[in-house]
Amino acid sequence: MTLSVSTAVAVIVLLISISAIYNAFLLRGGRLAWVQILIVLGMVSFLLFLVFEKFLPDLKFVGNLTFTDVFFVLGFALLLIASLKLHLSLK
């Protein structure tokens, strides 16, 4: 069994997601817990990007925009929101 790049990335994303969910559970709510949840959602969005790119690369969303593009941009947007929320919560 060979380990491809996308499989390795999927495993890393799942491990980061599990770690972030566990951290959010330990924080028991609050601003930092929401940051962890946003990080998880961003990582899951990147994972969906990889899945759609592998299995349904030409599935159109609107015009020339594909589902892979939507999940890729959504992942970065969620990580940006998490970063800003973290910055604001530590002020």
PDB file of C-alpha atoms in Angstrom:
ATOM      1  CA  MET A   1       0.000   0.000   0.000  1.00  0.00           C
ATOM      2  CA  THR A   2       1.455   3.320  -1.053  1.00  0.00           C
ATOM      3  CA  LEU A   3       0.903   6.505   0.861  1.00  0.00           C
ATOM      4  CA  SER A   4      -0.037   9.350  -1.456  1.00  0.00           C
ATOM      5  CA  VAL A   5       0.240  13.009  -0.593  1.00  0.00           C
ATOM      6  CA  SER A   6      -3.529  13.467  -0.408  1.00  0.00           C
ATOM      7  CA  THR A   7      -3.886  10.504   1.964  1.00  0.00           C
ATOM      8  CA  ALA A   8      -1.150  11.855   4.224  1.00  0.00           C
ATOM      9  CA  VAL A   9      -2.762  15.298   4.236  1.00  0.00           C
ATOM     10  CA  ALA A  10      -6.162  13.769   5.047  1.00  0.00           C
ATOM     11  CA  VAL A  11      -4.685  11.918   8.025  1.00  0.00           C
ATOM     12  CA  ILE A  12      -2.963  15.080   9.278  1.00  0.00           C
ATOM     13  CA  VAL A  13      -6.197  17.072   8.909  1.00  0.00           C
ATOM     14  CA  LEU A  14      -8.134  14.473  10.871  1.00  0.00           C
ATOM     15  CA  LEU A  15      -5.527  14.457  13.655  1.00  0.00           C
ATOM     16  CA  ILE A  16      -5.554  18.258  13.886  1.00  0.00           C
ATOM     17  CA  SER A  17      -9.360  18.245  13.925  1.00  0.00           C
ATOM     18  CA  ILE A  18      -9.486  15.707  16.736  1.00  0.00           C
ATOM     19  CA  SER A  19      -6.925  17.703  18.718  1.00  0.00           C
ATOM     20  CA  ALA A  20      -8.829  20.964  18.226  1.00  0.00           C
ATOM     21  CA  ILE A  21     -12.140  19.417  19.253  1.00  0.00           C
ATOM     22  CA  TYR A  22     -10.495  17.999  22.377  1.00  0.00           C
ATOM     23  CA  ASN A  23      -9.007  21.426  23.188  1.00  0.00           C
ATOM     24  CA  ALA A  24     -12.419  23.059  22.735  1.00  0.00           C
ATOM     25  CA  PHE A  25     -13.907  20.478  25.098  1.00  0.00           C
ATOM     26  CA  LEU A  26     -11.255  21.296  27.699  1.00  0.00           C
ATOM     27  CA  LEU A  27     -11.906  25.028  27.357  1.00  0.00           C
ATOM     28  CA  ARG A  28     -15.633  24.423  28.040  1.00  0.00           C
ATOM     29  CA  GLY A  29     -16.929  27.210  25.853  1.00  0.00           C
ATOM     30  CA  GLY A  30     -15.792  30.775  25.534  1.00  0.00           C
ATOM     31  CA  ARG A  31     -13.905  32.639  22.871  1.00  0.00           C
ATOM     32  CA  LEU A  32     -10.944  30.301  22.642  1.00  0.00           C
ATOM     33  CA  ALA A  33     -13.218  27.292  22.224  1.00  0.00           C
ATOM     34  CA  TRP A  34     -14.871  28.991  19.266  1.00  0.00           C
ATOM     35  CA  VAL A  35     -11.443  29.583  17.760  1.00  0.00           C
ATOM     36  CA  GLN A  36     -10.737  25.859  18.011  1.00  0.00           C
ATOM     37  CA  ILE A  37     -14.079  25.031  16.376  1.00  0.00           C
ATOM     38  CA  LEU A  38     -13.381  27.453  13.519  1.00  0.00           C
ATOM     39  CA  ILE A  39      -9.981  25.826  12.997  1.00  0.00           C
ATOM     40  CA  VAL A  40     -11.675  22.427  12.825  1.00  0.00           C
ATOM     41  CA  LEU A  41     -14.210  23.688  10.292  1.00  0.00           C
ATOM     42  CA  GLY A  42     -11.401  25.156   8.186  1.00  0.00           C
ATOM     43  CA  MET A  43      -9.470  21.889   8.246  1.00  0.00           C
ATOM     44  CA  VAL A  44     -12.580  19.887   7.361  1.00  0.00           C
ATOM     45  CA  SER A  45     -13.183  22.292   4.484  1.00  0.00           C
ATOM     46  CA  PHE A  46      -9.655  21.593   3.222  1.00  0.00           C
ATOM     47  CA  LEU A  47     -10.314  17.870   3.573  1.00  0.00           C
ATOM     48  CA  LEU A  48     -13.489  18.200   1.511  1.00  0.00           C
ATOM     49  CA  PHE A  49     -11.463  20.161  -1.037  1.00  0.00           C
ATOM     50  CA  LEU A  50      -9.109  17.202  -1.397  1.00  0.00           C
ATOM     51  CA  VAL A  51     -11.963  14.698  -1.647  1.00  0.00           C
ATOM     52  CA  PHE A  52     -13.839  16.691  -4.291  1.00  0.00           C
ATOM     53  CA  GLU A  53     -10.631  17.307  -6.220  1.00  0.00           C
ATOM     54  CA  LYS A  54      -9.864  13.592  -6.268  1.00  0.00           C
ATOM     55  CA  PHE A  55     -13.311  12.176  -7.040  1.00  0.00           C
ATOM     56  CA  LEU A  56     -15.420  14.992  -8.564  1.00  0.00           C
ATOM     57  CA  PRO A  57     -12.991  17.537 -10.046  1.00  0.00           C
ATOM     58  CA  ASP A  58     -15.405  18.956 -12.659  1.00  0.00           C
ATOM     59  CA  LEU A  59     -18.528  19.353 -10.527  1.00  0.00           C
ATOM     60  CA  LYS A  60     -19.648  22.936 -11.182  1.00  0.00           C
ATOM     61  CA  PHE A  61     -21.097  25.229  -8.521  1.00  0.00           C
ATOM     62  CA  VAL A  62     -21.822  28.470 -10.395  1.00  0.00           C
ATOM     63  CA  GLY A  63     -20.437  29.242 -13.860  1.00  0.00           C
ATOM     64  CA  ASN A  64     -16.789  28.184 -13.929  1.00  0.00           C
ATOM     65  CA  LEU A  65     -16.605  27.941 -10.128  1.00  0.00           C
ATOM     66  CA  THR A  66     -16.245  24.341  -8.934  1.00  0.00           C
ATOM     67  CA  PHE A  67     -16.965  22.833  -5.533  1.00  0.00           C
ATOM     68  CA  THR A  68     -13.228  22.336  -5.031  1.00  0.00           C
ATOM     69  CA  ASP A  69     -12.689  26.082  -5.396  1.00  0.00           C
ATOM     70  CA  VAL A  70     -15.492  26.835  -2.935  1.00  0.00           C
ATOM     71  CA  PHE A  71     -14.130  24.521  -0.237  1.00  0.00           C
ATOM     72  CA  PHE A  72     -10.563  25.777  -0.755  1.00  0.00           C
ATOM     73  CA  VAL A  73     -11.568  29.423  -0.307  1.00  0.00           C
ATOM     74  CA  LEU A  74     -13.935  28.549   2.561  1.00  0.00           C
ATOM     75  CA  GLY A  75     -11.085  26.793   4.387  1.00  0.00           C
ATOM     76  CA  PHE A  76      -8.862  29.856   4.179  1.00  0.00           C
ATOM     77  CA  ALA A  77     -11.739  32.147   5.175  1.00  0.00           C
ATOM     78  CA  LEU A  78     -12.510  30.059   8.265  1.00  0.00           C
ATOM     79  CA  LEU A  79      -8.847  30.029   9.285  1.00  0.00           C
ATOM     80  CA  LEU A  80      -8.689  33.800   8.788  1.00  0.00           C
ATOM     81  CA  ILE A  81     -11.785  34.285  10.958  1.00  0.00           C
ATOM     82  CA  ALA A  82     -10.277  31.999  13.615  1.00  0.00           C
ATOM     83  CA  SER A  83      -7.059  34.002  13.565  1.00  0.00           C
ATOM     84  CA  LEU A  84      -8.890  37.309  13.919  1.00  0.00           C
ATOM     85  CA  LYS A  85     -11.106  35.934  16.686  1.00  0.00           C
ATOM     86  CA  LEU A  86      -8.022  34.679  18.531  1.00  0.00           C
ATOM     87  CA  HIS A  87      -6.345  38.056  18.155  1.00  0.00           C
ATOM     88  CA  LEU A  88      -9.416  39.865  19.499  1.00  0.00           C
ATOM     89  CA  SER A  89      -9.906  37.461  22.393  1.00  0.00           C
ATOM     90  CA  LEU A  90      -6.324  37.904  23.605  1.00  0.00           C
ATOM     91  CA  LYS A  91      -6.504  41.711  23.705  1.00  0.00           C
TER      92      LYS A  91
END
